[in-house]
Amino acid sequence: MRANAAARSVTGLFGQRLFFLPGTHIAAIIRPSGRLKNLARPWHYWWQAHYLDCLVDTGRRELGTAGQPPAKFDGERRPSAGRLASRLVTGIRLRNFLKYVNSYYDDMAWLALATLRLEQLAEESRRPSRRRHGRIRKSLTLQFDSASTDDLGGGTFWSTKRDFKNIPATAPVALYYARTGNLARAQALLDWLDAKLFDPGRGLYLDGLRINAAGEAVLVDAIYTYNQGPVLGALLELGGTANLARAAEVVDAVARQLTTPGAGATATGTTGAGHAGAGTSGPAVLRSDGTGDGGLFTGILTRYLALAARDGRLPAATRATAAQLVTDTAEAFWAGRRSISPDEALAKHGRPDSLVFSFEPALPASSTYPPGTAVELSTQLQAWMTLESAAAIAAGPR
């Protein structure tokens, strides 16, 4: 399965123990690089949170379905995705100076959502979760409560500087509140987003409101792919006529405005060599936002489009649009993959069957990440996340 191949590649290339400590797991930020050198790099807390989310996706598939027996993604002799995820939570706490709190509320929201899903996975696996999940929720919920104030009429601050309220913080916090039963607070945050940051002309959400030196609110009107995702997730989680209508509007707007012509996909999805074919063209795919933090953006959107694709409360046309966006983008990532050759530096980190994915679905990895190029974790998580989203759609309704 493609999602398993991505999971094996990312965990094999980037996964390592933290400070060589047993029972820990953490992801290197860039490869090729040494273990100790990676620990000296910027922390990127929120990349690790999305790594955790991807492991949970894989862990859920490991449980099996009616037509697929349970099986570990990396073989029976290696740790399950759920076990790696638990070790990663330990690694995150140790790497973050023995706590889960940091200076960015969006970072904490992504971790809260991922650990909540991990706890649910543990329950489905009939392995009672540790008490630490409760401690994480309590600690982070207090942070979200303190950041979701009446300043600027509502919303959630992005950081402890408290000078910017935006989608990256407000939307995942709203989704977290919705999933933990605080429906009124979740809806209040969504109402603020609709009132302050929704652009009815484009059908999409703008980035945020920044407080300038004069104390005035300044609209940051950039539109990013990943901002639409968690809003979509919160709208679906809360449900109701108005929220579902807005969710459908967002899906349709994403299809119209946040896609780019695909390239490299043949009629069967790949060329004989498993690489993007020159001179061919395929269906539209979701646009990407490059490398660094932007390397996660498209993957995050696909996660929530996959929820929309499987939500029977949405119109059939909207579900079909969401599914097509995810599957076409996943197909492009897969078509553009390249295998790591034994003589390149990356080979010493991964396994013989490790793959590298492009950070731009419309371009092959052979052009965006040719041999000898350093590869960032964020971009590989993005492809993995997209392939997991496609696998979820293929599995059928929730």
mmCIF file of C-alpha atoms in Angstrom:
data_model
loop_
_atom_site.group_PDB
_atom_site.id
_atom_site.type_symbol
_atom_site.label_atom_id
_atom_site.label_comp_id
_atom_site.label_asym_id
_atom_site.label_seq_id
_atom_site.Cartn_x
_atom_site.Cartn_y
_atom_site.Cartn_z
ATOM 1 C CA MET A 1 0.000 0.000 0.000
ATOM 2 C CA ARG A 2 1.226 3.488 -0.887
ATOM 3 C CA ALA A 3 0.549 4.985 2.537
ATOM 4 C CA ASN A 4 2.582 2.230 4.175
ATOM 5 C CA ALA A 5 5.461 2.876 1.772
ATOM 6 C CA ALA A 6 5.411 6.556 2.747
ATOM 7 C CA ALA A 7 5.229 5.665 6.441
ATOM 8 C CA ARG A 8 8.212 3.337 6.179
ATOM 9 C CA SER A 9 10.203 5.908 4.228
ATOM 10 C CA VAL A 10 9.606 8.799 6.617
ATOM 11 C CA THR A 11 10.094 6.814 9.824
ATOM 12 C CA GLY A 12 13.179 5.133 8.390
ATOM 13 C CA LEU A 13 14.794 8.282 7.026
ATOM 14 C CA PHE A 14 13.933 10.734 9.796
ATOM 15 C CA GLY A 15 13.055 8.733 12.902
ATOM 16 C CA GLN A 16 15.618 8.345 15.671
ATOM 17 C CA ARG A 17 15.907 8.111 19.425
ATOM 18 C CA LEU A 18 16.183 11.344 21.354
ATOM 19 C CA PHE A 19 19.669 11.632 22.874
ATOM 20 C CA PHE A 20 19.982 7.854 22.270
ATOM 21 C CA LEU A 21 17.464 7.310 25.104
ATOM 22 C CA PRO A 22 15.508 4.038 24.997
ATOM 23 C CA GLY A 23 11.742 4.397 24.819
ATOM 24 C CA THR A 24 11.955 7.697 22.940
ATOM 25 C CA HIS A 25 11.386 8.701 19.340
ATOM 26 C CA ILE A 26 11.818 11.990 17.514
ATOM 27 C CA ALA A 27 12.097 13.079 13.902
ATOM 28 C CA ALA A 28 15.169 14.714 12.421
ATOM 29 C CA ILE A 29 14.345 18.030 10.754
ATOM 30 C CA ILE A 30 16.522 17.468 7.704
ATOM 31 C CA ARG A 31 18.428 14.611 6.072
ATOM 32 C CA PRO A 32 21.187 13.777 5.465
ATOM 33 C CA SER A 33 22.501 14.870 8.846
ATOM 34 C CA GLY A 34 23.903 13.400 12.033
ATOM 35 C CA ARG A 35 21.891 12.692 15.165
ATOM 36 C CA LEU A 36 23.619 15.280 17.330
ATOM 37 C CA LYS A 37 23.662 17.922 14.612
ATOM 38 C CA ASN A 38 19.909 17.563 14.252
ATOM 39 C CA LEU A 39 19.407 18.229 17.933
ATOM 40 C CA ALA A 40 21.192 21.557 17.479
ATOM 41 C CA ARG A 41 18.790 22.652 14.748
ATOM 42 C CA PRO A 42 15.591 24.676 15.344
ATOM 43 C CA TRP A 43 13.057 22.629 17.272
ATOM 44 C CA HIS A 44 9.981 22.785 14.981
ATOM 45 C CA TYR A 45 7.568 21.545 17.641
ATOM 46 C CA TRP A 46 4.598 21.642 15.262
ATOM 47 C CA TRP A 47 6.311 19.428 12.667
ATOM 48 C CA GLN A 48 6.613 16.767 15.359
ATOM 49 C CA ALA A 49 2.909 17.179 16.168
ATOM 50 C CA HIS A 50 2.030 16.421 12.544
ATOM 51 C CA TYR A 51 4.473 13.517 12.546
ATOM 52 C CA LEU A 52 2.463 12.193 15.485
ATOM 53 C CA ASP A 53 -0.778 12.671 13.550
ATOM 54 C CA CYS A 54 0.625 10.717 10.602
ATOM 55 C CA LEU A 55 1.670 7.861 12.890
ATOM 56 C CA VAL A 56 -1.871 7.765 14.267
ATOM 57 C CA ASP A 57 -3.240 7.573 10.722
ATOM 58 C CA THR A 58 -1.025 4.579 10.052
ATOM 59 C CA GLY A 59 -1.869 3.068 13.433
ATOM 60 C CA ARG A 60 -5.559 3.168 12.621
ATOM 61 C CA ARG A 61 -4.944 1.303 9.383
ATOM 62 C CA GLU A 62 -2.872 -1.273 11.252
ATOM 63 C CA LEU A 63 -6.052 -2.260 13.103
ATOM 64 C CA GLY A 64 -7.431 -3.637 9.855
ATOM 65 C CA THR A 65 -10.857 -3.488 8.262
ATOM 66 C CA ALA A 66 -13.501 -5.968 7.207
ATOM 67 C CA GLY A 67 -11.519 -6.756 4.080
ATOM 68 C CA GLN A 68 -8.026 -6.198 5.450
ATOM 69 C CA PRO A 69 -6.607 -8.149 8.430
ATOM 70 C CA PRO A 70 -4.585 -6.291 11.093
ATOM 71 C CA ALA A 71 -0.909 -5.911 10.200
ATOM 72 C CA LYS A 72 1.976 -3.702 11.255
ATOM 73 C CA PHE A 73 3.059 -1.188 8.642
ATOM 74 C CA ASP A 74 6.755 -2.022 9.001
ATOM 75 C CA GLY A 75 6.696 -5.750 9.620
ATOM 76 C CA GLU A 76 5.940 -7.812 12.693
ATOM 77 C CA ARG A 77 9.437 -7.469 14.165
ATOM 78 C CA ARG A 78 9.380 -3.667 14.203
ATOM 79 C CA PRO A 79 7.352 -1.351 16.448
ATOM 80 C CA SER A 80 3.788 -0.588 15.436
ATOM 81 C CA ALA A 81 2.881 2.947 14.419
ATOM 82 C CA GLY A 82 0.993 3.329 17.690
ATOM 83 C CA ARG A 83 4.072 2.319 19.690
ATOM 84 C CA LEU A 84 6.240 4.793 17.778
ATOM 85 C CA ALA A 85 3.612 7.470 18.371
ATOM 86 C CA SER A 86 3.699 6.865 22.119
ATOM 87 C CA ARG A 87 7.485 7.067 22.116
ATOM 88 C CA LEU A 88 7.259 10.278 20.085
ATOM 89 C CA VAL A 89 5.049 11.898 22.728
ATOM 90 C CA THR A 90 7.775 11.066 25.242
ATOM 91 C CA GLY A 91 10.414 12.480 22.916
ATOM 92 C CA ILE A 92 8.482 15.707 22.393
ATOM 93 C CA ARG A 93 8.153 16.284 26.125
ATOM 94 C CA LEU A 94 11.849 15.674 26.783
ATOM 95 C CA ARG A 95 12.973 17.765 23.819
ATOM 96 C CA ASN A 96 10.626 20.568 24.902
ATOM 97 C CA PHE A 97 12.318 20.822 28.310
ATOM 98 C CA LEU A 98 10.013 18.423 30.179
ATOM 99 C CA LYS A 99 6.775 20.154 29.239
ATOM 100 C CA TYR A 100 4.233 20.359 26.427
ATOM 101 C CA VAL A 101 3.627 24.103 26.666
ATOM 102 C CA ASN A 102 5.467 26.462 24.352
ATOM 103 C CA SER A 103 5.092 30.026 23.083
ATOM 104 C CA TYR A 104 2.783 29.287 20.132
ATOM 105 C CA TYR A 105 -0.824 28.330 20.641
ATOM 106 C CA ASP A 106 -1.140 26.838 17.171
ATOM 107 C CA ASP A 107 1.750 24.456 17.902
ATOM 108 C CA MET A 108 0.034 23.324 21.080
ATOM 109 C CA ALA A 109 -3.311 22.950 19.305
ATOM 110 C CA TRP A 110 -1.825 20.606 16.714
ATOM 111 C CA LEU A 111 -0.255 18.494 19.466
ATOM 112 C CA ALA A 112 -3.504 18.462 21.438
ATOM 113 C CA LEU A 113 -5.433 17.224 18.401
ATOM 114 C CA ALA A 114 -2.837 14.549 17.646
ATOM 115 C CA THR A 115 -2.617 13.232 21.213
ATOM 116 C CA LEU A 116 -6.412 13.144 21.415
ATOM 117 C CA ARG A 117 -6.449 10.935 18.329
ATOM 118 C CA LEU A 118 -3.658 8.808 19.803
ATOM 119 C CA GLU A 119 -5.734 8.250 22.912
ATOM 120 C CA GLN A 120 -8.660 7.124 20.760
ATOM 121 C CA LEU A 121 -6.346 4.774 18.861
ATOM 122 C CA ALA A 122 -5.211 3.245 22.145
ATOM 123 C CA GLU A 123 -8.825 2.637 23.121
ATOM 124 C CA GLU A 124 -9.614 1.021 19.768
ATOM 125 C CA SER A 125 -6.485 -1.113 20.122
ATOM 126 C CA ARG A 126 -7.727 -2.223 23.557
ATOM 127 C CA ARG A 127 -4.595 -0.801 25.097
ATOM 128 C CA PRO A 128 -5.661 1.648 27.787
ATOM 129 C CA SER A 129 -3.926 4.969 27.300
ATOM 130 C CA ARG A 130 -1.587 6.376 29.852
ATOM 131 C CA ARG A 131 -2.735 8.964 32.340
ATOM 132 C CA ARG A 132 -0.397 11.391 30.642
ATOM 133 C CA HIS A 133 -2.957 12.003 27.887
ATOM 134 C CA GLY A 134 -5.284 13.431 30.485
ATOM 135 C CA ARG A 135 -2.476 15.583 31.836
ATOM 136 C CA ILE A 136 -1.655 16.826 28.352
ATOM 137 C CA ARG A 137 -5.278 17.781 27.713
ATOM 138 C CA LYS A 138 -5.574 19.579 31.024
ATOM 139 C CA SER A 139 -2.341 21.502 30.544
ATOM 140 C CA LEU A 140 -3.023 22.530 26.965
ATOM 141 C CA THR A 141 -6.702 23.317 27.487
ATOM 142 C CA LEU A 142 -5.684 25.873 30.093
ATOM 143 C CA GLN A 143 -3.424 27.453 27.483
ATOM 144 C CA PHE A 144 -6.214 27.629 24.925
ATOM 145 C CA ASP A 145 -8.619 29.089 27.460
ATOM 146 C CA SER A 146 -6.139 31.833 28.288
ATOM 147 C CA ALA A 147 -5.455 32.638 24.611
ATOM 148 C CA SER A 148 -9.103 32.730 23.507
ATOM 149 C CA THR A 149 -10.056 36.178 24.751
ATOM 150 C CA ASP A 150 -12.476 38.970 23.889
ATOM 151 C CA ASP A 151 -9.703 41.091 22.388
ATOM 152 C CA LEU A 152 -10.578 41.983 18.779
ATOM 153 C CA GLY A 153 -14.023 40.575 19.443
ATOM 154 C CA GLY A 154 -12.934 36.972 19.968
ATOM 155 C CA GLY A 155 -10.606 34.434 18.404
ATOM 156 C CA THR A 156 -7.382 32.892 19.703
ATOM 157 C CA PHE A 157 -3.976 34.518 19.910
ATOM 158 C CA TRP A 158 -1.220 32.979 17.809
ATOM 159 C CA SER A 159 1.574 33.374 20.365
ATOM 160 C CA THR A 160 2.310 34.577 23.866
ATOM 161 C CA LYS A 161 3.160 37.986 22.365
ATOM 162 C CA ARG A 162 -0.631 38.390 22.040
ATOM 163 C CA ASP A 163 -0.438 40.700 19.061
ATOM 164 C CA PHE A 164 -1.979 38.466 16.382
ATOM 165 C CA LYS A 165 -5.199 36.447 16.228
ATOM 166 C CA ASN A 166 -5.326 34.182 13.239
ATOM 167 C CA ILE A 167 -6.638 31.052 11.569
ATOM 168 C CA PRO A 168 -3.600 28.858 12.404
ATOM 169 C CA ALA A 169 -4.386 29.154 16.127
ATOM 170 C CA THR A 170 -8.142 29.786 16.225
ATOM 171 C CA ALA A 171 -9.234 27.016 13.843
ATOM 172 C CA PRO A 172 -7.391 24.047 15.417
ATOM 173 C CA VAL A 173 -8.337 25.295 18.888
ATOM 174 C CA ALA A 174 -11.988 25.419 17.762
ATOM 175 C CA LEU A 175 -11.659 21.881 16.414
ATOM 176 C CA TYR A 176 -10.076 20.729 19.666
ATOM 177 C CA TYR A 177 -12.883 22.286 21.705
ATOM 178 C CA ALA A 178 -15.457 20.620 19.447
ATOM 179 C CA ARG A 179 -13.832 17.208 19.817
ATOM 180 C CA THR A 180 -13.592 17.499 23.591
ATOM 181 C CA GLY A 181 -17.215 18.527 24.110
ATOM 182 C CA ASN A 182 -16.881 22.291 24.551
ATOM 183 C CA LEU A 183 -19.280 22.964 21.702
ATOM 184 C CA ALA A 184 -20.319 26.468 22.697
ATOM 185 C CA ARG A 185 -16.758 27.710 22.840
ATOM 186 C CA ALA A 186 -15.926 26.012 19.553
ATOM 187 C CA GLN A 187 -18.885 27.631 17.835
ATOM 188 C CA ALA A 188 -17.977 31.044 19.259
ATOM 189 C CA LEU A 189 -14.527 30.771 17.699
ATOM 190 C CA LEU A 190 -16.013 29.733 14.364
ATOM 191 C CA ASP A 191 -18.477 32.631 14.519
ATOM 192 C CA TRP A 192 -15.530 34.990 15.022
ATOM 193 C CA LEU A 193 -13.716 33.504 12.049
ATOM 194 C CA ASP A 194 -16.804 33.918 9.898
ATOM 195 C CA ALA A 195 -17.313 37.514 11.008
ATOM 196 C CA LYS A 196 -13.706 38.668 10.813
ATOM 197 C CA LEU A 197 -11.780 36.495 8.395
ATOM 198 C CA PHE A 198 -14.145 34.886 5.894
ATOM 199 C CA ASP A 199 -13.990 36.428 2.425
ATOM 200 C CA PRO A 200 -17.428 35.844 0.858
ATOM 201 C CA GLY A 201 -16.183 36.896 -2.574
ATOM 202 C CA ARG A 202 -13.647 34.086 -2.651
ATOM 203 C CA GLY A 203 -15.351 31.644 -0.300
ATOM 204 C CA LEU A 204 -12.134 31.203 1.696
ATOM 205 C CA TYR A 205 -10.662 32.340 5.000
ATOM 206 C CA LEU A 206 -8.031 35.049 5.298
ATOM 207 C CA ASP A 207 -5.038 34.684 7.615
ATOM 208 C CA GLY A 208 -5.684 36.892 10.641
ATOM 209 C CA LEU A 209 -5.847 40.205 12.463
ATOM 210 C CA ARG A 210 -2.658 41.755 13.760
ATOM 211 C CA ILE A 211 -2.503 44.461 16.426
ATOM 212 C CA ASN A 212 -0.089 47.186 15.327
ATOM 213 C CA ALA A 213 1.963 49.592 17.470
ATOM 214 C CA ALA A 214 -0.973 51.988 17.638
ATOM 215 C CA GLY A 215 -3.232 49.262 18.998
ATOM 216 C CA GLU A 216 -5.210 49.014 15.760
ATOM 217 C CA ALA A 217 -6.337 45.800 14.123
ATOM 218 C CA VAL A 218 -4.741 45.236 10.728
ATOM 219 C CA LEU A 219 -6.137 42.552 8.439
ATOM 220 C CA VAL A 220 -3.598 40.079 7.042
ATOM 221 C CA ASP A 221 -5.450 39.009 3.913
ATOM 222 C CA ALA A 222 -3.204 36.200 2.700
ATOM 223 C CA ILE A 223 -4.929 32.946 1.815
ATOM 224 C CA TYR A 224 -3.117 29.696 2.648
ATOM 225 C CA THR A 225 -4.141 26.135 1.902
ATOM 226 C CA TYR A 226 -3.651 24.852 5.430
ATOM 227 C CA ASN A 227 -5.791 27.578 6.961
ATOM 228 C CA GLN A 228 -8.851 26.202 5.203
ATOM 229 C CA GLY A 229 -8.288 22.675 6.554
ATOM 230 C CA PRO A 230 -8.855 22.970 10.302
ATOM 231 C CA VAL A 231 -11.752 25.391 9.765
ATOM 232 C CA LEU A 232 -13.325 22.753 7.551
ATOM 233 C CA GLY A 233 -12.690 20.153 10.252
ATOM 234 C CA ALA A 234 -14.345 22.293 12.936
ATOM 235 C CA LEU A 235 -17.359 23.029 10.715
ATOM 236 C CA LEU A 236 -17.873 19.331 10.128
ATOM 237 C CA GLU A 237 -17.299 18.390 13.767
ATOM 238 C CA LEU A 238 -19.934 20.845 14.999
ATOM 239 C CA GLY A 239 -22.355 20.200 12.155
ATOM 240 C CA GLY A 240 -25.686 21.975 11.789
ATOM 241 C CA THR A 241 -27.187 23.530 8.673
ATOM 242 C CA ALA A 242 -25.124 26.725 8.615
ATOM 243 C CA ASN A 243 -21.800 25.044 9.390
ATOM 244 C CA LEU A 244 -22.305 22.310 6.799
ATOM 245 C CA ALA A 245 -23.317 24.847 4.157
ATOM 246 C CA ARG A 246 -20.157 26.830 4.871
ATOM 247 C CA ALA A 247 -18.079 23.622 4.733
ATOM 248 C CA ALA A 248 -19.450 22.867 1.268
ATOM 249 C CA GLU A 249 -18.688 26.425 0.186
ATOM 250 C CA VAL A 250 -15.086 26.107 1.343
ATOM 251 C CA VAL A 251 -14.550 22.795 -0.468
ATOM 252 C CA ASP A 252 -15.864 24.237 -3.708
ATOM 253 C CA ALA A 253 -13.756 27.387 -3.319
ATOM 254 C CA VAL A 254 -10.625 25.333 -2.677
ATOM 255 C CA ALA A 255 -11.244 23.446 -5.910
ATOM 256 C CA ARG A 256 -11.638 26.680 -7.860
ATOM 257 C CA GLN A 257 -8.831 28.726 -6.372
ATOM 258 C CA LEU A 258 -6.222 26.620 -4.592
ATOM 259 C CA THR A 259 -5.332 24.164 -7.329
ATOM 260 C CA THR A 260 -2.750 24.084 -10.070
ATOM 261 C CA PRO A 261 -2.561 22.060 -13.288
ATOM 262 C CA GLY A 262 -1.099 18.655 -12.576
ATOM 263 C CA ALA A 263 1.849 17.332 -14.524
ATOM 264 C CA GLY A 264 3.524 13.972 -14.853
ATOM 265 C CA ALA A 265 0.498 11.744 -14.308
ATOM 266 C CA THR A 266 -0.271 9.371 -17.156
ATOM 267 C CA ALA A 267 -3.609 7.692 -17.640
ATOM 268 C CA THR A 268 -2.569 4.986 -15.171
ATOM 269 C CA GLY A 269 -0.972 7.388 -12.717
ATOM 270 C CA THR A 270 2.721 6.558 -13.245
ATOM 271 C CA THR A 271 5.163 5.860 -15.987
ATOM 272 C CA GLY A 272 6.798 2.476 -16.257
ATOM 273 C CA ALA A 273 9.714 3.683 -14.144
ATOM 274 C CA GLY A 274 7.493 4.956 -11.360
ATOM 275 C CA HIS A 275 8.483 8.567 -11.968
ATOM 276 C CA ALA A 276 6.643 11.536 -13.376
ATOM 277 C CA GLY A 277 6.608 11.396 -17.135
ATOM 278 C CA ALA A 278 7.910 14.327 -19.101
ATOM 279 C CA GLY A 279 5.514 16.069 -21.410
ATOM 280 C CA THR A 280 2.351 14.576 -19.921
ATOM 281 C CA SER A 281 -0.353 16.371 -18.058
ATOM 282 C CA GLY A 282 -2.843 15.271 -15.483
ATOM 283 C CA PRO A 283 -5.786 16.619 -13.506
ATOM 284 C CA ALA A 284 -5.585 19.663 -11.278
ATOM 285 C CA VAL A 285 -3.869 19.128 -7.932
ATOM 286 C CA LEU A 286 -3.755 21.202 -4.779
ATOM 287 C CA ARG A 287 -1.149 23.921 -4.899
ATOM 288 C CA SER A 288 1.839 23.717 -2.593
ATOM 289 C CA ASP A 289 3.622 26.321 -0.502
ATOM 290 C CA GLY A 290 7.206 25.231 -0.952
ATOM 291 C CA THR A 291 9.509 24.030 1.794
ATOM 292 C CA GLY A 292 10.028 24.869 5.477
ATOM 293 C CA ASP A 293 6.758 25.347 7.327
ATOM 294 C CA GLY A 294 5.033 25.695 3.968
ATOM 295 C CA GLY A 295 6.007 22.110 3.221
ATOM 296 C CA LEU A 296 3.208 20.946 5.524
ATOM 297 C CA PHE A 297 0.423 23.182 4.249
ATOM 298 C CA THR A 298 -1.066 21.091 1.449
ATOM 299 C CA GLY A 299 -0.961 17.893 3.499
ATOM 300 C CA ILE A 300 -2.913 19.508 6.319
ATOM 301 C CA LEU A 301 -5.641 20.560 3.909
ATOM 302 C CA THR A 302 -5.931 17.037 2.491
ATOM 303 C CA ARG A 303 -6.488 15.621 5.979
ATOM 304 C CA TYR A 304 -9.691 17.626 6.368
ATOM 305 C CA LEU A 305 -10.802 17.327 2.764
ATOM 306 C CA ALA A 306 -10.755 13.574 3.369
ATOM 307 C CA LEU A 307 -13.188 14.088 6.251
ATOM 308 C CA ALA A 308 -15.455 16.088 3.951
ATOM 309 C CA ALA A 309 -15.245 13.408 1.263
ATOM 310 C CA ARG A 310 -16.601 10.824 3.700
ATOM 311 C CA ASP A 311 -19.247 12.973 5.398
ATOM 312 C CA GLY A 312 -22.716 11.915 4.251
ATOM 313 C CA ARG A 313 -24.253 15.175 5.465
ATOM 314 C CA LEU A 314 -22.584 17.104 2.648
ATOM 315 C CA PRO A 315 -23.979 17.218 -0.903
ATOM 316 C CA ALA A 316 -22.780 14.387 -3.114
ATOM 317 C CA ALA A 317 -21.118 16.831 -5.505
ATOM 318 C CA THR A 318 -19.135 18.393 -2.654
ATOM 319 C CA ARG A 319 -18.012 15.000 -1.386
ATOM 320 C CA ALA A 320 -16.935 14.025 -4.880
ATOM 321 C CA THR A 321 -14.977 17.267 -5.275
ATOM 322 C CA ALA A 322 -13.184 16.778 -1.959
ATOM 323 C CA ALA A 323 -12.351 13.174 -2.811
ATOM 324 C CA GLN A 324 -11.040 14.109 -6.259
ATOM 325 C CA LEU A 325 -8.797 16.834 -4.862
ATOM 326 C CA VAL A 326 -7.223 14.422 -2.396
ATOM 327 C CA THR A 327 -6.866 11.433 -4.687
ATOM 328 C CA ASP A 328 -5.473 13.441 -7.601
ATOM 329 C CA THR A 329 -2.950 15.172 -5.351
ATOM 330 C CA ALA A 330 -1.964 11.850 -3.769
ATOM 331 C CA GLU A 331 -1.603 10.330 -7.240
ATOM 332 C CA ALA A 332 0.692 13.181 -8.254
ATOM 333 C CA PHE A 333 2.888 12.771 -5.172
ATOM 334 C CA TRP A 334 3.129 9.050 -5.798
ATOM 335 C CA ALA A 335 3.805 9.430 -9.520
ATOM 336 C CA GLY A 336 6.585 11.902 -8.795
ATOM 337 C CA ARG A 337 8.356 9.854 -6.133
ATOM 338 C CA ARG A 338 11.946 8.730 -6.572
ATOM 339 C CA SER A 339 13.836 5.848 -5.017
ATOM 340 C CA ILE A 340 16.986 6.624 -3.051
ATOM 341 C CA SER A 341 20.057 5.233 -4.770
ATOM 342 C CA PRO A 342 22.599 3.295 -2.668
ATOM 343 C CA ASP A 343 25.399 5.748 -3.435
ATOM 344 C CA GLU A 344 23.729 8.924 -2.144
ATOM 345 C CA ALA A 345 24.146 10.232 1.398
ATOM 346 C CA LEU A 346 20.455 9.733 2.211
ATOM 347 C CA ALA A 347 20.874 5.990 1.827
ATOM 348 C CA LYS A 348 22.719 5.652 5.138
ATOM 349 C CA HIS A 349 19.619 6.859 7.014
ATOM 350 C CA GLY A 350 16.812 4.942 5.375
ATOM 351 C CA ARG A 351 16.091 1.452 4.158
ATOM 352 C CA PRO A 352 16.806 0.012 0.701
ATOM 353 C CA ASP A 353 13.213 0.705 -0.382
ATOM 354 C CA SER A 354 13.071 4.303 0.939
ATOM 355 C CA LEU A 355 11.419 6.952 -1.212
ATOM 356 C CA VAL A 356 11.665 10.715 -1.518
ATOM 357 C CA PHE A 357 8.584 12.732 -2.404
ATOM 358 C CA SER A 358 8.453 16.117 -4.072
ATOM 359 C CA PHE A 359 7.337 19.155 -2.099
ATOM 360 C CA GLU A 360 5.373 20.220 -5.192
ATOM 361 C CA PRO A 361 2.847 17.605 -6.361
ATOM 362 C CA ALA A 362 2.919 18.935 -9.924
ATOM 363 C CA LEU A 363 6.690 18.346 -10.171
ATOM 364 C CA PRO A 364 8.703 15.123 -9.789
ATOM 365 C CA ALA A 365 11.044 14.615 -6.855
ATOM 366 C CA SER A 366 13.856 14.085 -9.351
ATOM 367 C CA SER A 367 13.683 17.828 -10.057
ATOM 368 C CA THR A 368 12.758 19.211 -6.636
ATOM 369 C CA TYR A 369 14.918 16.814 -4.597
ATOM 370 C CA PRO A 370 17.600 15.433 -6.948
ATOM 371 C CA PRO A 371 20.276 13.146 -5.478
ATOM 372 C CA GLY A 372 22.622 15.098 -3.227
ATOM 373 C CA THR A 373 19.934 17.535 -2.103
ATOM 374 C CA ALA A 374 19.002 17.863 1.572
ATOM 375 C CA VAL A 375 15.402 16.784 2.250
ATOM 376 C CA GLU A 376 13.169 18.428 4.855
ATOM 377 C CA LEU A 377 10.889 16.482 7.174
ATOM 378 C CA SER A 378 7.920 18.802 6.595
ATOM 379 C CA THR A 379 7.697 18.032 2.895
ATOM 380 C CA GLN A 380 7.847 14.283 3.418
ATOM 381 C CA LEU A 381 5.170 14.433 6.098
ATOM 382 C CA GLN A 382 3.025 16.350 3.624
ATOM 383 C CA ALA A 383 3.193 13.576 1.029
ATOM 384 C CA TRP A 384 2.627 10.893 3.676
ATOM 385 C CA MET A 385 -0.363 12.801 5.061
ATOM 386 C CA THR A 386 -1.845 13.120 1.582
ATOM 387 C CA LEU A 387 -1.404 9.417 0.862
ATOM 388 C CA GLU A 388 -3.020 8.589 4.224
ATOM 389 C CA SER A 389 -5.922 10.867 3.336
ATOM 390 C CA ALA A 390 -6.377 9.069 0.026
ATOM 391 C CA ALA A 391 -6.266 5.719 1.832
ATOM 392 C CA ALA A 392 -8.951 6.917 4.248
ATOM 393 C CA ILE A 393 -11.209 7.889 1.342
ATOM 394 C CA ALA A 394 -10.650 4.517 -0.314
ATOM 395 C CA ALA A 395 -11.655 2.816 2.955
ATOM 396 C CA GLY A 396 -15.119 4.338 2.682
ATOM 397 C CA PRO A 397 -17.465 6.439 4.858
ATOM 398 C CA ARG A 398 -16.603 7.148 8.477
#
